[in-house]
Amino acid sequence: MSAVPVIEPPRTQPRPDIDAKPKSNFELILLVVFIVVPFLAVVAAVPLTWGWGLGWSDVVIFTLFYVPTAAGITVGYHRHFTHGSFKAKRPLRIALALAGSMALEMGVIDWVATHRRHHKFSDKEGDPHSPWRFGSDWKALTKGFFWAHMGWMFDRHRTSWQKYCPDLMADKDIKAISRSFPLIVIASLGAPAALGGLLTLSWQGALTGFFWGSLVRISLLHHVTWAINSVCHMMGEEPFDSRDKARNVWWLAIPSLGESWHNLHHADPTCARHGVLKGQVDISARIIWAFERLGWATNVRWPKPERLAAKRL
């Protein structure tokens, strides 16, 4: 098992990795709104489902918006844009960027820049969201868990696009989608309500569609994604040798569409499939496989047995 030194919180950030313009107070307030309000919706979901407020249309709407936006993050933002696990034809590339943006996590260039920096400094000084940031005792890890899960987003420093994403900044389609992020946010919040109203021909259907398809969907997807940063760097199995604390957490595999097979990903970041061992369900890899069969994705970097064998512990 690879040994990873405990890191201390960096007192100064490496300047080339940080954008000169810090996050504004308005951006930080919006972060609070988009974290707290959907979370309260999830809390409210329990009594709502027990009594009223969940119908067949809500289940359909939740599924129709959760799966594509989650895949927009896992297949699009992560495996395609960040790591180049496959090449996508232009319509698919645009669709993946839009779907990922509708997850309301970050604009595509912001997300990719942050994640590329994470891999460069994984669980070391400079990693934007390592749970080992404050030390290894239980108090430090408790603080580190909350930092890795969501606290890091309130750091005023933003990752430099110029350093980490010159390829995406040169792509006119992706740059336009990144600039349009506020409009995509409005569409992502409003579309489930509109669909709920149309399916039920009622204002109640629009309201519950918004509740399940917007608030609950966004909160669940956010916490699943953040758990890859926090939970999957603190606990789980390590079948492959990686230079950090990345681990596999099986119970997150389905909601994360396979992202929680995190150990292999950090051992071989460009691999298009993360769940490579028997019984490891990787929905994102199957989606990429379907895109390849349709001719929409090419140059897919599937795992090679000899490469996996060399990384096994």
Coordinates of C-alpha atoms in Angstrom, one line a residue:
M1 CA 0.0 0.0 0.0
S2 CA 1.4 3.4 -1.0
A3 CA 2.3 5.8 1.8
V4 CA 1.0 9.3 1.5
P5 CA 2.3 12.0 3.8
V6 CA -0.1 14.0 5.9
I7 CA -0.4 17.5 4.5
E8 CA -0.8 20.7 6.4
P9 CA -3.1 23.5 5.2
P10 CA -1.1 25.5 2.7
R11 CA -0.3 29.0 4.0
T12 CA 0.2 30.4 0.5
Q13 CA -1.2 29.1 -2.8
P14 CA 1.1 28.6 -5.8
R15 CA 0.4 31.7 -7.8
P16 CA 0.4 30.2 -11.3
D17 CA -2.4 27.9 -10.2
I18 CA -4.7 30.7 -8.9
D19 CA -6.6 33.2 -11.0
A20 CA -5.9 36.8 -10.2
K21 CA -9.6 37.6 -9.7
P22 CA -11.0 36.2 -6.5
K23 CA -14.5 35.0 -5.9
S24 CA -16.9 37.9 -5.2
N25 CA -19.2 38.1 -2.1
F26 CA -22.2 37.7 -4.5
E27 CA -20.7 34.4 -5.8
L28 CA -20.2 33.2 -2.2
I29 CA -23.8 34.1 -1.3
L30 CA -25.1 32.2 -4.4
L31 CA -23.1 29.2 -3.2
V32 CA -24.8 29.2 0.1
V33 CA -28.2 29.5 -1.6
F34 CA -27.5 26.6 -4.0
I35 CA -26.2 24.4 -1.2
V36 CA -28.7 25.1 1.6
V37 CA -32.0 25.4 -0.3
P38 CA -31.7 22.0 -2.2
F39 CA -30.5 20.4 1.0
L40 CA -33.5 21.6 2.9
A41 CA -35.6 20.2 0.1
V42 CA -34.1 16.8 0.6
V43 CA -34.9 17.0 4.4
A44 CA -38.4 18.0 3.5
A45 CA -38.7 15.1 1.1
V46 CA -39.2 12.5 3.8
P47 CA -42.5 13.8 5.2
L48 CA -43.7 14.8 1.7
T49 CA -43.3 11.3 0.4
W50 CA -45.0 9.9 3.5
G51 CA -48.1 11.9 2.9
W52 CA -48.5 13.7 -0.4
G53 CA -46.3 15.3 -3.1
L54 CA -44.8 12.3 -4.9
G55 CA -46.6 11.0 -8.0
W56 CA -45.6 9.0 -11.0
S57 CA -44.8 12.2 -12.9
D58 CA -42.3 13.3 -10.2
V59 CA -40.5 10.0 -10.4
V60 CA -40.2 10.3 -14.2
I61 CA -39.1 13.9 -14.0
F62 CA -36.5 13.2 -11.3
T63 CA -35.0 10.3 -13.3
L64 CA -35.1 12.3 -16.6
F65 CA -33.1 15.1 -15.1
Y66 CA -30.8 13.2 -12.6
V67 CA -29.4 10.6 -15.0
P68 CA -28.4 13.0 -17.9
T69 CA -27.0 15.7 -15.6
A70 CA -25.1 13.2 -13.6
A71 CA -23.7 11.7 -16.8
G72 CA -22.9 15.2 -17.9
I73 CA -20.6 15.4 -14.9
T74 CA -19.1 11.9 -14.9
V75 CA -18.9 11.2 -18.7
G76 CA -18.6 14.8 -19.8
Y77 CA -16.9 17.1 -17.3
H78 CA -14.8 14.3 -15.8
R79 CA -13.8 11.6 -18.2
H80 CA -14.0 13.5 -21.5
F81 CA -13.1 17.2 -20.8
T82 CA -10.8 16.7 -17.8
H83 CA -8.9 13.5 -18.7
G84 CA -9.5 13.0 -22.4
S85 CA -10.6 9.4 -21.9
F86 CA -12.3 9.5 -25.3
K87 CA -12.8 11.9 -28.2
A88 CA -16.3 13.2 -28.9
K89 CA -17.8 14.5 -32.1
R90 CA -18.9 18.1 -31.9
P91 CA -22.6 17.5 -31.2
L92 CA -21.8 15.1 -28.4
R93 CA -19.2 17.4 -27.0
I94 CA -21.7 20.3 -26.9
A95 CA -24.4 18.1 -25.4
L96 CA -22.0 16.8 -22.6
A97 CA -21.0 20.3 -21.7
L98 CA -24.6 21.5 -21.5
A99 CA -25.7 18.4 -19.5
G100 CA -22.8 18.9 -17.0
S101 CA -23.6 22.6 -16.7
M102 CA -27.3 21.7 -15.8
A103 CA -25.9 19.8 -12.7
L104 CA -25.3 23.3 -11.3
E105 CA -21.8 22.4 -9.9
M106 CA -19.7 24.8 -11.9
G107 CA -19.3 26.1 -15.4
V108 CA -17.4 23.5 -17.5
I109 CA -14.0 25.4 -17.6
D110 CA -14.1 26.2 -13.8
W111 CA -14.9 22.5 -13.0
V112 CA -12.2 21.1 -15.3
A113 CA -9.5 23.5 -14.1
T114 CA -10.3 22.7 -10.5
H115 CA -10.2 19.0 -11.1
R116 CA -7.0 19.0 -13.1
R117 CA -5.4 20.9 -10.2
H118 CA -6.7 18.3 -7.8
H119 CA -5.0 15.6 -9.7
K120 CA -1.7 17.5 -10.0
F121 CA -1.5 17.9 -6.2
S122 CA -3.8 15.1 -5.0
D123 CA -3.7 14.9 -1.2
K124 CA -0.7 17.2 -1.1
E125 CA -0.3 20.9 -0.6
G126 CA -2.1 22.7 -3.4
D127 CA -4.9 20.1 -3.7
P128 CA -8.1 22.3 -3.6
H129 CA -10.2 19.7 -1.6
S130 CA -8.1 17.1 0.2
P131 CA -9.7 15.8 3.5
W132 CA -6.1 15.3 4.8
R133 CA -5.5 19.1 4.6
F134 CA -5.4 19.6 8.4
G135 CA -3.8 16.4 9.6
S136 CA -4.6 12.8 10.4
D137 CA -6.1 12.7 14.0
W138 CA -9.9 12.5 14.4
K139 CA -10.4 16.2 14.9
A140 CA -8.3 17.1 11.9
L141 CA -10.1 14.5 9.7
T142 CA -13.5 15.7 10.9
K143 CA -12.6 19.2 9.8
G144 CA -11.0 17.9 6.7
F145 CA -14.1 15.9 5.7
F146 CA -16.3 19.0 5.8
W147 CA -13.6 21.0 3.9
A148 CA -13.3 18.3 1.2
H149 CA -17.0 17.9 0.9
M150 CA -18.1 21.5 0.5
G151 CA -16.0 23.9 2.5
W152 CA -13.4 24.3 -0.2
M153 CA -15.9 26.0 -2.5
F154 CA -15.9 29.0 -0.2
D155 CA -12.2 29.6 -0.7
R156 CA -12.0 32.9 -2.5
H157 CA -9.2 31.7 -4.7
R158 CA -10.3 30.3 -8.1
T159 CA -8.2 27.9 -10.2
S160 CA -6.4 29.5 -13.2
W161 CA -8.1 28.8 -16.5
Q162 CA -5.0 29.9 -18.4
K163 CA -2.8 27.3 -16.6
Y164 CA -5.1 24.3 -16.5
C165 CA -7.6 24.7 -19.4
P166 CA -5.9 26.4 -22.4
D167 CA -7.4 23.7 -24.6
L168 CA -11.0 24.5 -23.5
M169 CA -10.4 28.2 -23.7
A170 CA -9.4 27.8 -27.3
D171 CA -12.7 25.9 -28.0
K172 CA -15.3 28.4 -29.1
D173 CA -18.3 26.1 -28.3
I174 CA -17.1 25.3 -24.8
K175 CA -16.2 28.9 -24.0
A176 CA -19.6 30.1 -25.1
I177 CA -21.3 27.4 -22.9
S178 CA -19.2 28.4 -20.0
R179 CA -20.2 32.1 -20.4
S180 CA -23.8 31.0 -20.7
F181 CA -23.8 29.2 -17.3
P182 CA -26.3 31.6 -15.6
L183 CA -28.8 31.0 -18.3
I184 CA -28.3 27.2 -18.1
V185 CA -28.9 27.4 -14.3
I186 CA -32.3 29.1 -14.9
A187 CA -33.2 26.4 -17.5
S188 CA -32.1 23.6 -15.2
L189 CA -34.3 24.9 -12.4
G190 CA -37.3 25.8 -14.6
A191 CA -37.5 22.9 -17.0
P192 CA -38.7 20.3 -14.4
A193 CA -41.5 22.6 -13.2
A194 CA -42.6 23.2 -16.8
L195 CA -42.6 19.5 -17.5
G196 CA -44.5 18.7 -14.3
G197 CA -47.1 21.2 -15.2
L198 CA -47.5 19.9 -18.8
L199 CA -47.7 16.2 -17.7
T200 CA -50.3 16.8 -15.0
L201 CA -52.0 20.0 -16.4
S202 CA -51.9 21.5 -12.9
W203 CA -50.0 24.0 -10.8
Q204 CA -49.4 21.3 -8.2
G205 CA -47.7 19.1 -10.8
A206 CA -45.5 22.1 -11.6
L207 CA -44.7 22.6 -8.0
T208 CA -43.8 19.0 -7.2
G209 CA -41.9 18.7 -10.5
F210 CA -39.8 21.7 -9.3
F211 CA -39.4 20.1 -5.9
W212 CA -38.2 16.7 -7.1
G213 CA -36.7 17.5 -10.5
S214 CA -34.9 20.6 -9.4
L215 CA -34.3 20.9 -5.7
V216 CA -34.0 17.2 -4.6
R217 CA -32.2 16.2 -7.8
I218 CA -29.6 19.0 -7.5
S219 CA -28.9 18.4 -3.8
L220 CA -28.6 14.6 -4.2
L221 CA -26.3 15.0 -7.2
H222 CA -24.2 17.6 -5.5
H223 CA -23.6 15.5 -2.4
V224 CA -22.9 12.4 -4.4
T225 CA -20.2 14.3 -6.4
W226 CA -18.8 15.9 -3.2
A227 CA -18.6 12.5 -1.6
I228 CA -16.1 11.4 -4.2
N229 CA -13.8 14.2 -2.9
S230 CA -14.4 13.5 0.8
V231 CA -15.5 9.9 1.5
C232 CA -13.5 8.3 -1.4
H233 CA -10.3 9.9 -0.1
M234 CA -10.8 8.8 3.5
M235 CA -12.2 5.2 3.5
G236 CA -12.6 2.2 1.3
E237 CA -10.5 -0.4 -0.6
E238 CA -7.3 0.1 -2.4
P239 CA -6.7 -2.7 -5.0
F240 CA -4.4 -0.6 -7.1
D241 CA -1.4 1.5 -6.4
S242 CA -2.0 5.2 -6.4
R243 CA 0.2 8.0 -5.1
D244 CA -2.6 9.4 -2.9
K245 CA -5.5 8.3 -0.6
A246 CA -8.0 7.6 -3.4
R247 CA -10.2 4.5 -2.4
N248 CA -13.2 2.5 -3.7
V249 CA -16.5 3.0 -2.0
W250 CA -19.0 0.4 -3.3
W251 CA -22.2 1.9 -1.9
L252 CA -21.7 5.1 -3.9
A253 CA -21.3 3.3 -7.2
I254 CA -24.9 3.5 -8.5
P255 CA -25.8 7.1 -7.6
S256 CA -22.3 8.3 -8.8
L257 CA -22.7 6.2 -12.1
G258 CA -19.4 4.5 -11.3
E259 CA -17.3 7.4 -10.1
S260 CA -16.8 5.9 -6.6
W261 CA -14.4 3.2 -8.0
H262 CA -12.0 6.0 -7.3
N263 CA -8.8 4.1 -6.6
L264 CA -8.3 2.8 -10.2
H265 CA -9.1 6.3 -11.5
H266 CA -6.2 7.9 -9.5
A267 CA -4.0 5.0 -10.4
D268 CA -4.8 5.4 -14.1
P269 CA -6.6 8.8 -14.6
T270 CA -7.2 8.6 -18.4
C271 CA -8.8 5.2 -18.3
A272 CA -12.4 5.4 -19.6
R273 CA -13.6 2.7 -17.2
H274 CA -13.2 3.1 -13.4
G275 CA -14.9 -0.1 -12.2
V276 CA -12.6 -2.7 -13.8
L277 CA -12.8 -5.6 -11.3
K278 CA -15.6 -8.2 -11.1
G279 CA -18.8 -6.9 -9.8
Q280 CA -17.9 -3.2 -10.1
V281 CA -20.8 -1.6 -11.9
D282 CA -19.7 1.4 -13.9
I283 CA -22.7 3.0 -15.6
S284 CA -20.6 5.9 -17.1
A285 CA -18.4 3.4 -18.8
R286 CA -21.4 1.7 -20.4
I287 CA -22.6 5.1 -21.6
I288 CA -19.2 5.7 -23.2
W289 CA -19.4 2.2 -24.7
A290 CA -22.8 3.1 -26.2
F291 CA -21.4 6.4 -27.6
E292 CA -18.6 4.4 -29.2
R293 CA -20.9 1.9 -30.8
L294 CA -23.0 4.7 -32.2
G295 CA -19.9 6.3 -33.7
W296 CA -20.2 9.4 -31.6
A297 CA -17.1 8.7 -29.5
T298 CA -13.7 7.6 -30.7
N299 CA -10.2 6.8 -29.4
V300 CA -11.7 5.4 -26.2
R301 CA -9.0 4.6 -23.6
W302 CA -10.3 1.2 -22.4
P303 CA -8.4 -0.6 -19.6
K304 CA -5.6 -2.9 -20.8
P305 CA -5.0 -6.1 -18.7
E306 CA -1.2 -5.7 -18.7
R307 CA -1.5 -2.1 -17.5
L308 CA -4.0 -3.1 -14.7
A309 CA -1.7 -6.0 -13.6
A310 CA 1.2 -3.7 -13.3
K311 CA -0.8 -1.4 -10.9
R312 CA -2.3 -4.2 -8.7
L313 CA -1.2 -4.2 -5.1

